[in-house]
Tab-separated table of C-alpha atoms in Angstrom:
chain	number	residue	atom	x	y	z
A	7	MET	CA	-5.466	39.942	21.399
A	8	ASN	CA	-2.309	42.077	19.985
A	9	SER	CA	-3.780	44.115	17.377
A	10	THR	CA	-0.199	44.585	16.057
A	11	THR	CA	0.461	41.019	15.602
A	12	ALA	CA	1.095	40.211	11.746
A	13	PHE	CA	-1.011	37.952	9.687
A	14	SER	CA	0.623	34.711	8.750
A	15	GLY	CA	-1.848	33.038	6.812
A	16	THR	CA	-5.777	32.664	5.887
A	17	ALA	CA	-7.773	29.489	5.476
A	18	ASP	CA	-11.300	28.561	4.688
A	19	VAL	CA	-11.097	26.489	8.174
A	20	LEU	CA	-8.597	26.499	11.119
A	21	VAL	CA	-8.624	23.159	13.034
A	22	VAL	CA	-6.879	23.478	16.448
A	23	GLY	CA	-5.554	20.088	17.475
A	24	ALA	CA	-3.994	17.132	15.643
A	25	GLY	CA	-5.428	14.017	17.433
A	26	PRO	CA	-7.587	11.869	15.881
A	27	THR	CA	-10.616	14.307	15.718
A	28	GLY	CA	-8.857	17.068	14.316
A	29	LEU	CA	-6.975	15.037	11.847
A	30	LEU	CA	-10.194	13.447	10.318
A	31	LEU	CA	-11.815	16.603	10.118
A	32	ALA	CA	-8.920	18.394	8.471
A	33	GLY	CA	-8.354	15.649	5.828
A	34	ASP	CA	-12.144	15.756	5.230
A	35	LEU	CA	-12.344	19.331	4.412
A	36	ALA	CA	-9.122	19.515	2.227
A	37	ALA	CA	-10.347	16.463	0.415
A	38	ALA	CA	-13.436	18.476	-0.493
A	39	GLY	CA	-11.191	21.094	-1.995
A	40	LEU	CA	-11.247	23.737	1.058
A	41	GLY	CA	-8.047	25.472	2.403
A	42	VAL	CA	-7.367	24.112	5.903
A	43	THR	CA	-4.812	24.934	8.451
A	44	LEU	CA	-4.188	22.541	11.308
A	45	ILE	CA	-2.233	23.918	14.386
A	46	GLU	CA	-1.150	21.713	17.347
A	47	ARG	CA	1.002	22.605	20.431
A	48	ARG	CA	2.963	19.306	20.217
A	49	PRO	CA	5.891	18.556	17.908
A	50	ARG	CA	5.190	16.238	15.198
A	51	GLY	CA	5.160	12.780	16.001
A	52	THR	CA	5.041	12.933	19.824
A	53	SER	CA	2.020	10.858	20.390
A	54	THR	CA	3.381	7.266	21.087
A	55	MET	CA	1.675	5.738	24.100
A	56	THR	CA	-1.749	6.977	24.598
A	57	ARG	CA	-4.751	6.017	26.880
A	58	ALA	CA	-6.931	5.155	23.665
A	59	PHE	CA	-6.598	1.801	22.364
A	60	GLY	CA	-10.110	0.439	21.221
A	61	VAL	CA	-11.798	1.408	17.721
A	62	HIS	CA	-15.550	0.485	17.546
A	63	ALA	CA	-17.251	-0.908	14.603
A	64	ARG	CA	-18.936	2.438	13.804
A	65	THR	CA	-15.809	4.446	13.838
A	66	LEU	CA	-14.415	1.451	11.484
A	67	GLU	CA	-17.114	2.247	9.148
A	68	LEU	CA	-16.331	5.740	8.836
A	69	LEU	CA	-12.749	5.043	8.252
A	70	ASP	CA	-13.844	2.632	5.631
A	71	ALA	CA	-15.764	5.512	3.999
A	72	ARG	CA	-12.288	7.161	3.766
A	73	GLY	CA	-10.390	4.214	2.343
A	74	LEU	CA	-8.194	3.520	5.834
A	75	ALA	CA	-10.146	0.811	7.794
A	76	ASP	CA	-8.573	-2.291	6.329
A	77	GLU	CA	-5.196	-0.814	6.582
A	78	LEU	CA	-5.811	0.193	10.437
A	79	VAL	CA	-7.303	-3.325	11.130
A	80	ALA	CA	-3.994	-4.926	9.878
A	81	THR	CA	-2.188	-3.029	12.868
A	82	GLY	CA	-4.240	-4.345	15.684
A	83	MET	CA	-6.048	-7.360	16.928
A	84	THR	CA	-10.088	-7.710	16.824
A	85	VAL	CA	-11.884	-8.650	19.964
A	86	ASP	CA	-15.448	-9.935	19.296
A	87	ARG	CA	-16.462	-10.616	22.944
A	88	MET	CA	-16.694	-8.269	25.666
A	89	ASN	CA	-16.990	-9.806	29.540
A	90	LEU	CA	-18.108	-7.480	32.084
A	91	PHE	CA	-18.386	-8.272	35.826
A	92	ARG	CA	-17.749	-12.127	35.117
A	93	ARG	CA	-21.428	-12.222	34.603
A	94	LEU	CA	-22.095	-10.439	31.336
A	95	SER	CA	-20.878	-11.325	27.991
A	96	LEU	CA	-21.591	-9.095	24.820
A	97	ASP	CA	-20.881	-10.753	21.719
A	98	LEU	CA	-19.903	-8.149	19.178
A	99	ASP	CA	-20.015	-10.603	16.339
A	100	ARG	CA	-23.707	-10.194	16.310
A	101	LEU	CA	-23.224	-6.230	15.273
A	102	ARG	CA	-24.818	-5.998	11.527
A	103	SER	CA	-21.384	-4.186	10.406
A	104	ARG	CA	-18.587	-5.044	8.102
A	105	PHE	CA	-16.682	-4.681	11.262
A	106	PRO	CA	-18.416	-6.912	13.997
A	107	TYR	CA	-15.711	-6.490	16.618
A	108	LEU	CA	-13.796	-4.122	18.829
A	109	LEU	CA	-9.966	-3.351	16.995
A	110	VAL	CA	-7.512	-3.168	19.616
A	111	THR	CA	-4.593	-0.762	18.389
A	112	PRO	CA	-2.718	2.165	19.636
A	113	GLN	CA	-4.274	5.638	19.209
A	114	TYR	CA	-1.227	6.563	17.426
A	115	GLU	CA	-1.696	4.008	14.515
A	116	VAL	CA	-5.164	6.050	13.895
A	117	GLU	CA	-3.244	8.969	14.044
A	118	ARG	CA	-0.743	8.130	11.616
A	119	LEU	CA	-3.058	6.929	8.920
A	120	LEU	CA	-5.276	10.272	9.395
A	121	GLU	CA	-2.304	12.501	9.376
A	122	ARG	CA	-0.984	10.967	6.118
A	123	ARG	CA	-4.501	11.510	4.442
A	124	ALA	CA	-4.579	14.937	5.652
A	125	ARG	CA	-1.293	15.608	4.153
A	126	GLU	CA	-2.125	14.204	0.977
A	127	ALA	CA	-5.200	16.104	0.600
A	128	GLY	CA	-3.346	19.326	1.225
A	129	VAL	CA	-3.750	20.348	4.791
A	130	GLU	CA	-1.226	22.888	6.186
A	131	PHE	CA	0.253	21.643	9.358
A	132	ARG	CA	1.777	23.810	11.994
A	133	TYR	CA	3.110	21.977	15.054
A	134	GLU	CA	4.465	23.576	18.123
A	135	THR	CA	1.908	26.351	17.566
A	136	GLU	CA	-0.477	27.337	20.316
A	137	LEU	CA	-3.831	29.153	20.329
A	138	LEU	CA	-3.582	32.435	22.410
A	139	GLY	CA	-6.844	33.961	21.652
A	140	LEU	CA	-9.578	34.508	19.039
A	141	ARG	CA	-12.410	36.875	17.819
A	142	GLN	CA	-14.731	36.485	15.494
A	143	ASN	CA	-17.333	38.558	13.307
A	144	GLU	CA	-19.946	37.845	10.738
A	145	ASP	CA	-17.224	37.285	8.052
A	146	GLY	CA	-14.844	34.957	9.731
A	147	VAL	CA	-12.524	34.093	12.880
A	148	THR	CA	-9.170	35.648	13.738
A	149	ALA	CA	-7.024	33.513	15.800
A	150	GLU	CA	-4.023	34.553	17.723
A	151	THR	CA	-1.147	32.156	17.818
A	152	ARG	CA	2.714	31.539	18.979
A	153	ARG	CA	5.076	29.136	18.261
A	154	THR	CA	6.349	27.161	20.990
A	155	GLY	CA	9.426	24.722	21.631
A	156	GLU	CA	12.811	25.525	20.455
A	157	ALA	CA	11.280	27.253	17.369
A	158	GLY	CA	9.271	29.627	19.462
A	159	ASP	CA	9.790	33.221	20.061
A	160	ASP	CA	8.158	36.275	21.702
A	161	ALA	CA	6.100	37.146	18.739
A	162	GLY	CA	2.940	35.969	17.606
A	163	SER	CA	0.918	35.484	14.454
A	164	LEU	CA	-2.753	35.883	13.368
A	165	LEU	CA	-4.429	33.432	11.285
A	166	ARG	CA	-7.697	34.392	9.652
A	167	ALA	CA	-10.401	31.663	8.632
A	168	ARG	CA	-13.940	31.641	7.813
A	169	TYR	CA	-14.737	29.108	10.439
A	170	LEU	CA	-12.794	27.684	13.257
A	171	VAL	CA	-12.874	24.039	14.981
A	172	GLY	CA	-11.459	23.174	18.596
A	173	ALA	CA	-10.494	19.660	18.691
A	174	ASP	CA	-7.822	20.568	20.959
A	175	GLY	CA	-8.862	18.177	24.108
A	176	VAL	CA	-9.896	18.355	27.837
A	177	ARG	CA	-7.986	21.521	28.384
A	178	SER	CA	-9.116	23.151	25.061
A	179	ALA	CA	-7.717	26.393	24.345
A	180	VAL	CA	-10.494	27.158	21.959
A	181	ARG	CA	-13.235	26.445	24.520
A	182	HIS	CA	-11.239	28.760	26.968
A	183	ALA	CA	-11.067	31.494	24.456
A	184	LEU	CA	-14.965	31.333	24.131
A	185	ASP	CA	-15.265	31.433	27.836
A	186	LEU	CA	-17.514	28.540	27.857
A	187	PRO	CA	-18.188	26.656	30.896
A	188	PHE	CA	-17.274	22.694	31.190
A	189	PRO	CA	-19.639	21.508	33.731
A	190	GLY	CA	-19.331	18.170	35.542
A	191	THR	CA	-17.464	16.178	38.070
A	192	SER	CA	-14.718	13.945	38.583
A	193	VAL	CA	-16.150	10.318	38.533
A	194	ILE	CA	-13.037	8.399	39.300
A	195	ARG	CA	-9.537	9.065	40.676
A	196	SER	CA	-6.254	7.557	40.592
A	197	ILE	CA	-6.614	5.302	37.831
A	198	VAL	CA	-3.418	3.241	36.714
A	199	LEU	CA	-2.818	2.293	32.893
A	200	ALA	CA	0.105	-0.115	31.821
A	201	ASP	CA	0.929	-1.941	28.476
A	202	VAL	CA	2.710	-5.159	29.741
A	203	LYS	CA	3.472	-8.671	28.534
A	204	LEU	CA	1.875	-11.390	30.463
A	205	ALA	CA	3.215	-14.926	31.432
A	206	GLU	CA	-0.422	-16.462	31.226
A	207	GLU	CA	-2.826	-15.505	28.607
A	208	PRO	CA	-6.215	-14.495	29.857
A	209	GLY	CA	-8.079	-15.222	26.649
A	210	GLY	CA	-8.740	-13.308	23.489
A	211	SER	CA	-11.744	-11.112	25.054
A	212	LEU	CA	-11.817	-7.778	26.737
A	213	SER	CA	-12.421	-8.604	30.430
A	214	VAL	CA	-13.931	-6.200	33.054
A	215	ALA	CA	-14.071	-7.374	36.744
A	216	GLY	CA	-13.729	-6.359	40.236
A	217	SER	CA	-14.004	-6.944	43.952
A	218	ASP	CA	-15.575	-4.674	46.591
A	219	GLU	CA	-12.375	-2.811	46.815
A	220	ALA	CA	-10.831	-2.914	42.996
A	221	PHE	CA	-11.512	-3.315	39.380
A	222	ALA	CA	-9.272	-4.001	36.573
A	223	PHE	CA	-9.591	-4.814	32.577
A	224	ILE	CA	-7.171	-6.588	30.502
A	225	VAL	CA	-6.973	-6.291	26.825
A	226	PRO	CA	-4.530	-7.668	24.061
A	227	PHE	CA	-2.952	-5.416	21.648
A	228	GLY	CA	-1.877	-8.434	19.561
A	229	ASP	CA	1.812	-7.617	19.387
A	230	GLY	CA	2.663	-9.477	22.542
A	231	TYR	CA	1.683	-6.577	25.066
A	232	TYR	CA	-1.642	-6.101	26.942
A	233	ARG	CA	-3.411	-2.725	27.864
A	234	VAL	CA	-3.993	-3.093	31.566
A	235	MET	CA	-6.315	-0.675	33.475
A	236	GLY	CA	-7.032	-0.660	37.207
A	237	TRP	CA	-8.368	1.254	40.303
A	238	ASN	CA	-8.155	0.559	43.922
A	239	ARG	CA	-10.498	2.041	46.215
A	240	LYS	CA	-8.157	2.326	49.235
A	241	HIS	CA	-5.274	3.667	47.249
A	242	GLN	CA	-6.175	6.986	45.480
A	243	VAL	CA	-3.357	9.421	45.099
A	244	PRO	CA	-2.640	12.452	43.035
A	245	ASP	CA	-2.249	11.750	39.183
A	246	SER	CA	1.624	12.906	39.786
A	247	ALA	CA	2.362	10.221	42.311
A	248	PRO	CA	5.001	7.926	41.348
A	249	ILE	CA	3.759	4.313	39.857
A	250	ASP	CA	5.727	1.189	39.225
A	251	LEU	CA	4.641	-2.354	38.014
A	252	ASP	CA	3.949	-3.534	41.542
A	253	ASP	CA	1.247	-1.168	41.670
A	254	VAL	CA	-0.477	-2.427	38.666
A	255	ARG	CA	-0.037	-6.151	39.787
A	256	GLU	CA	-1.405	-5.686	43.102
A	257	ILE	CA	-4.670	-3.786	41.958
A	258	THR	CA	-5.071	-6.620	39.187
A	259	ARG	CA	-4.731	-9.515	41.689
A	260	GLN	CA	-7.332	-7.788	43.897
A	261	ALA	CA	-9.826	-7.428	41.277
A	262	LEU	CA	-8.974	-10.448	38.843
A	263	GLY	CA	-7.553	-12.881	41.529
A	264	THR	CA	-4.559	-13.021	39.340
A	265	ASP	CA	-1.956	-10.819	37.742
A	266	HIS	CA	-1.114	-13.276	34.914
A	267	GLY	CA	2.592	-12.972	35.639
A	268	MET	CA	2.672	-9.324	34.047
A	269	HIS	CA	6.269	-8.054	33.160
A	270	ASP	CA	8.177	-5.819	30.701
A	271	ALA	CA	6.007	-2.872	31.169
A	272	ARG	CA	6.652	-0.479	28.146
A	273	TRP	CA	4.262	2.388	29.401
A	274	LEU	CA	2.943	3.229	33.072
A	275	SER	CA	0.828	6.156	33.768
A	276	ARG	CA	-1.906	7.487	36.355
A	277	PHE	CA	-4.754	9.718	35.582
A	278	HIS	CA	-8.407	10.806	36.949
A	279	SER	CA	-11.552	10.898	34.997
A	280	ASP	CA	-14.264	13.586	34.563
A	281	GLU	CA	-17.617	13.559	33.177
A	282	ARG	CA	-18.015	17.137	31.875
A	283	GLN	CA	-20.076	18.471	28.594
A	284	VAL	CA	-19.872	21.958	27.171
A	285	PRO	CA	-23.515	23.140	26.915
A	286	ARG	CA	-23.234	24.032	23.287
A	287	TYR	CA	-21.131	22.866	20.581
A	288	ARG	CA	-21.377	26.034	18.284
A	289	THR	CA	-20.476	29.696	18.999
A	290	GLY	CA	-21.006	31.409	15.777
A	291	ARG	CA	-18.380	30.417	13.609
A	292	VAL	CA	-16.427	28.402	16.245
A	293	PHE	CA	-17.232	24.558	16.646
A	294	LEU	CA	-15.963	22.145	19.337
A	295	ALA	CA	-15.552	18.474	19.105
A	296	GLY	CA	-14.037	15.672	20.505
A	297	ASP	CA	-12.688	15.904	24.212
A	298	ALA	CA	-13.089	19.581	23.899
A	299	ALA	CA	-16.694	19.355	23.828
A	300	HIS	CA	-17.216	16.239	26.093
A	301	CYS	CA	-14.939	13.969	28.423
A	302	HIS	CA	-15.922	11.012	30.340
A	303	SER	CA	-14.441	7.786	32.049
A	304	PRO	CA	-12.747	5.255	29.884
A	305	ALA	CA	-15.494	2.696	30.525
A	306	GLY	CA	-16.498	1.006	27.094
A	307	GLY	CA	-13.715	2.740	25.183
A	308	GLN	CA	-15.909	5.531	23.335
A	309	GLY	CA	-13.749	8.630	23.994
A	310	LEU	CA	-11.811	8.417	20.625
A	311	ASN	CA	-14.552	7.016	18.770
A	312	THR	CA	-17.181	9.718	19.851
A	313	GLY	CA	-14.433	12.205	18.773
A	314	ILE	CA	-14.078	10.845	15.478
A	315	GLN	CA	-17.728	10.592	15.036
A	316	ASP	CA	-18.163	14.160	15.866
A	317	ALA	CA	-15.821	15.222	13.064
A	318	ALA	CA	-17.431	13.016	10.428
A	319	ASN	CA	-20.704	14.679	11.407
A	320	LEU	CA	-19.370	18.223	11.398
A	321	SER	CA	-16.952	18.048	8.354
A	322	TRP	CA	-19.338	17.296	5.622
A	323	LYS	CA	-21.652	20.104	6.832
A	324	LEU	CA	-19.125	22.672	6.861
A	325	ALA	CA	-18.086	21.593	3.310
A	326	ALA	CA	-21.492	21.831	1.984
A	327	VAL	CA	-21.832	25.582	3.678
A	328	LEU	CA	-18.408	26.765	2.219
A	329	ARG	CA	-19.080	25.398	-1.340
A	330	GLY	CA	-22.500	26.578	-1.224
A	331	ALA	CA	-23.907	22.841	-1.566
A	332	THR	CA	-26.839	23.500	0.801
A	333	GLY	CA	-30.223	25.190	0.628
A	334	GLU	CA	-30.173	25.950	4.336
A	335	PRO	CA	-26.693	26.563	5.654
A	336	GLU	CA	-27.431	28.339	8.977
A	337	ALA	CA	-29.707	25.304	9.973
A	338	LEU	CA	-27.489	22.813	8.732
A	339	LEU	CA	-24.565	24.129	10.891
A	340	ASP	CA	-26.913	24.265	13.723
A	341	SER	CA	-27.705	20.391	13.466
A	342	TYR	CA	-24.054	19.627	14.333
A	343	HIS	CA	-25.088	20.539	18.023
A	344	ALA	CA	-28.587	19.277	17.928
A	345	GLU	CA	-27.204	15.753	16.602
A	346	ARG	CA	-24.220	15.522	18.497
A	347	HIS	CA	-24.499	16.843	22.004
A	348	PRO	CA	-27.232	14.202	22.823
A	349	VAL	CA	-24.756	11.476	21.623
A	350	GLY	CA	-22.125	13.023	23.953
A	351	ALA	CA	-24.740	13.075	26.906
A	352	ALA	CA	-25.597	9.743	26.197
A	353	VAL	CA	-21.847	8.394	26.099
A	354	LEU	CA	-21.482	10.227	29.590
A	355	ARG	CA	-24.582	8.126	30.915
A	356	THR	CA	-23.234	4.701	29.347
A	357	SER	CA	-19.408	5.142	30.300
A	358	GLY	CA	-20.417	6.227	33.817
A	359	ALA	CA	-22.775	3.416	34.237
A	360	ILE	CA	-20.059	0.872	33.586
A	361	VAL	CA	-17.827	2.376	35.758
A	362	ARG	CA	-20.173	2.818	38.587
A	363	LEU	CA	-21.467	-0.811	38.339
A	364	ALA	CA	-17.589	-1.824	38.306
A	365	MET	CA	-16.931	0.391	41.484
A	366	ALA	CA	-20.015	-1.142	43.298
A	367	HIS	CA	-19.149	-2.272	46.816
A	368	ASN	CA	-22.153	-1.903	49.058
A	369	PRO	CA	-25.253	-4.438	49.017
A	370	VAL	CA	-27.536	-2.033	47.392
A	371	GLN	CA	-24.914	-1.458	44.450
A	372	ARG	CA	-23.988	-4.884	44.095
A	373	THR	CA	-27.631	-6.180	43.882
A	374	ALA	CA	-28.262	-3.310	41.028
A	375	ARG	CA	-25.157	-4.542	39.128
A	376	SER	CA	-26.524	-8.146	39.450
A	377	LEU	CA	-30.010	-7.091	38.276
A	378	VAL	CA	-28.547	-5.131	35.128
A	379	THR	CA	-26.402	-8.198	34.295
A	380	ARG	CA	-29.114	-10.626	34.640
A	381	LEU	CA	-31.608	-8.172	32.540
A	382	LEU	CA	-28.997	-7.981	29.472
A	383	ASN	CA	-27.860	-11.620	29.657
A	384	GLY	CA	-31.658	-12.770	29.616
A	385	VAL	CA	-33.259	-10.276	27.177
A	386	ARG	CA	-31.605	-10.244	23.728
A	387	PRO	CA	-32.900	-7.010	22.569
A	388	ALA	CA	-31.581	-5.220	25.588
A	389	ARG	CA	-28.287	-6.832	25.103
A	390	ASP	CA	-28.173	-5.770	21.398
A	391	LYS	CA	-29.219	-2.252	22.165
A	392	ALA	CA	-26.314	-2.267	24.612
A	393	MET	CA	-23.988	-3.352	22.036
A	394	GLY	CA	-25.166	-0.772	19.228
A	395	ARG	CA	-24.814	2.001	21.846
A	396	ILE	CA	-21.277	0.991	22.766
A	397	SER	CA	-20.074	0.163	19.345
A	398	GLY	CA	-21.824	3.526	17.685
A	399	ILE	CA	-23.678	1.392	15.111
A	400	GLY	CA	-27.155	2.152	17.248
A	401	ILE	CA	-26.756	5.817	17.193
A	402	ALA	CA	-29.569	7.721	15.171
A	403	TYR	CA	-30.320	11.191	14.864
A	404	PRO	CA	-33.737	13.013	15.239
A	405	ALA	CA	-36.029	13.188	12.374
A	406	GLY	CA	-38.788	15.812	11.626
A	407	ARG	CA	-42.267	15.278	12.113
A	408	GLY	CA	-43.785	13.191	9.310
A	409	ALA	CA	-40.352	11.876	8.109
A	410	HIS	CA	-39.906	8.460	6.777
A	411	ARG	CA	-38.882	6.106	9.575
A	412	LEU	CA	-35.545	5.434	7.998
A	413	THR	CA	-34.540	9.301	8.353
A	414	GLY	CA	-31.837	9.994	10.585
A	415	THR	CA	-30.567	6.118	10.963
A	416	ARG	CA	-27.235	4.691	10.082
A	417	VAL	CA	-27.040	3.084	6.801
A	418	PRO	CA	-25.069	-0.409	6.941
A	419	ASP	CA	-22.652	-1.229	4.005
A	420	LEU	CA	-25.216	-2.005	1.316
A	421	ALA	CA	-24.240	-4.050	-1.590
A	422	LEU	CA	-25.441	-1.939	-4.601
A	423	ALA	CA	-25.489	-2.290	-8.429
A	424	GLU	CA	-22.329	0.131	-8.512
A	425	GLY	CA	-20.524	-1.276	-5.557
A	426	ARG	CA	-20.319	-1.394	-1.786
A	427	LEU	CA	-22.156	1.776	-0.370
A	428	TYR	CA	-18.955	2.864	2.007
A	429	GLU	CA	-16.693	2.899	-1.026
A	430	LEU	CA	-19.060	5.173	-2.886
A	431	LEU	CA	-19.174	7.069	0.089
A	432	ARG	CA	-15.246	7.945	-0.335
A	433	GLU	CA	-16.010	10.679	-2.723
A	434	GLY	CA	-17.331	12.831	0.223
A	435	GLU	CA	-20.730	13.292	-1.389
A	436	PHE	CA	-24.325	12.261	-1.244
A	437	VAL	CA	-25.234	8.755	-2.493
A	438	LEU	CA	-28.950	8.706	-3.834
A	439	VAL	CA	-30.079	5.016	-3.895
A	440	THR	CA	-32.941	4.264	-6.134
A	441	PRO	CA	-34.830	1.303	-7.575
A	442	GLY	CA	-33.559	0.034	-10.955
A	443	GLY	CA	-35.215	1.923	-14.000
A	444	VAL	CA	-35.209	5.340	-11.757
A	445	GLU	CA	-32.719	7.783	-13.089
A	446	THR	CA	-31.719	11.328	-12.157
A	447	ALA	CA	-30.265	14.116	-14.190
A	448	PRO	CA	-26.739	14.722	-13.867
A	449	ALA	CA	-25.643	16.291	-10.671
A	450	ARG	CA	-22.167	17.951	-9.489
A	451	ARG	CA	-22.507	17.022	-5.925
A	452	LEU	CA	-24.667	13.533	-6.073
A	453	ILE	CA	-23.414	9.972	-6.738
A	454	ARG	CA	-26.531	7.730	-8.082
A	455	ALA	CA	-26.587	4.070	-7.451
A	456	HIS	CA	-29.352	1.581	-7.565
A	457	TRP	CA	-30.553	-1.371	-5.440
A	458	THR	CA	-29.546	-4.955	-7.017
A	459	GLY	CA	-32.813	-6.407	-6.055
A	460	ALA	CA	-36.441	-5.502	-6.094
A	461	ARG	CA	-36.315	-3.345	-3.269
A	462	ARG	CA	-38.521	0.115	-3.939
A	463	THR	CA	-37.231	2.519	-1.256
A	464	THR	CA	-35.422	5.685	-2.294
A	465	LEU	CA	-32.737	6.775	-0.104
A	466	LEU	CA	-30.542	10.039	0.239
A	467	VAL	CA	-27.565	9.001	2.100
A	468	ARG	CA	-25.444	11.654	3.785
A	469	PRO	CA	-21.851	11.617	3.355
A	470	ASP	CA	-21.232	10.495	7.001
A	471	GLY	CA	-23.524	7.448	6.155
A	472	TYR	CA	-26.847	8.508	7.430
A	473	VAL	CA	-30.356	8.734	5.848
A	474	ALA	CA	-31.013	12.343	4.971
A	475	TRP	CA	-34.242	11.463	3.239
A	476	ALA	CA	-36.166	8.504	2.114
A	477	SER	CA	-39.396	7.727	0.386
A	478	GLU	CA	-41.270	4.339	-0.540
A	479	THR	CA	-42.812	6.071	-3.340
A	480	PRO	CA	-41.302	9.424	-4.080
A	481	ASP	CA	-42.701	11.673	-6.564
A	482	ALA	CA	-40.499	14.151	-8.762
A	483	PRO	CA	-41.107	17.294	-6.762
A	484	ALA	CA	-40.461	15.517	-3.519
A	485	LEU	CA	-37.241	14.259	-4.467
A	486	GLU	CA	-36.387	17.736	-5.999
A	487	GLU	CA	-36.791	19.224	-3.005
A	488	ALA	CA	-35.022	16.819	-0.816
A	489	LEU	CA	-31.889	17.234	-3.409
A	490	ARG	CA	-32.173	20.879	-3.162
A	491	ARG	CA	-32.249	21.225	0.517
A	492	TRP	CA	-29.534	18.816	0.954
A	493	THR	CA	-27.220	19.252	-1.781
A	494	GLY	CA	-28.023	22.501	-3.238
A	495	GLU	CA	-28.673	21.017	-6.529
A	496	ARG	CA	-31.784	22.138	-8.948
A	497	GLY	CA	-33.134	20.459	-11.910
A	498	ALA	CA	-31.524	17.245	-10.650
A	499	VAL	CA	-34.439	14.896	-11.214
A	500	ALA	CA	-35.352	13.212	-14.609
A	501	ALA	CA	-38.405	11.394	-15.572
A	502	ARG	CA	-38.990	7.906	-13.787
A	503	GLN	CA	-38.482	5.177	-16.598
A	504	ALA	CA	-40.420	2.177	-16.820
């Protein structure tokens, strides 16, 4: 790092990467009243055709908690069933969520809404700016940056922040600057992607199927175009190899028996897919999130979703520490890795299992695929668990010894006396849900709500919609301690009313 480079700004948090992960994180932090700078190598508005296309139920819930979900749903098409290997059907409409489906919409629609929110919240954007290096000490992080593109020059600049988050993708400059390994393997090569029109509609479901030599899936965008992804075992070439629509047609015919008369491709691409995960998500004052921390196959459509969920987990924790709204700041920051690293590992396993089943070609592999599909078709709890994992609503975080059974679990969109839970969460604060007749003293960082019925459980809901603490019969000291630990509030418990 060049010690003579001039400083060009300071912030509470510097976010590197303006994809969905970085945009949601930056918007959350700015909405919490913090100073946030976001840098991105690309020029503004260059994300037009992207690999990501699906937004799952849990991600939609998190966007609902930011007032964006309904607007995003209007941009795409909902899919309530996933058909896998011609034998297995996952009925997403069984999900216990306000969003019991997969929303098919281009990634740029997600980015558009998240960027608008971040700008309105006061995030400072610096596009065409790349990270060259960083150093950190006990007080903060110094990042060396350089302008790129036509506006670039040889002079760099330094940005100072109390914390830095790398959300800058698989080739993360932040991860490289930390000299962190990214262990893993290439799971599949030469995947083709295309957005096309079809002469014959394949139906409204997302379908995945294959033959001994190829697999493909087709999903509708709802605007007349379909996303097609395919792979041919006997035709694996470098990502840079030319691709045309005939390549996609041939793979689709081999896998599905028909190409549905595809025509008018608006986008064609070829890529390979790795399975990798960084060993730790936190290094001092620097954090990694999204593809910078983990990457995997596109099977299950979990990439964009996992990144957004990383950001939702981290943002409120950084905000709480920076605002002094927690009794245990270091433990809270460490909990980001403790909670999200296992989720990333599970996504690698799930997506990897799907793509390996799709690639099955010898008798042993095909028998295994048949057994798995038979199990999921015949055992509803197993099928529901699979849907919960893929959609994200089944994700739960570890709870400490002796904790209430609900601790660490996702809270659905409860109908409370004060309104829907996820509307209350739009304030970015904890929500304390108590029975009627139980009151708390005024608190700066606590939203109070009450059950509409006779339920007696007291829930302290985190800003990301998970249970921080719960009790069936809380006493005042226990509730006081929970509020102190999680919100930094003291003296926030009033007497229980009759």
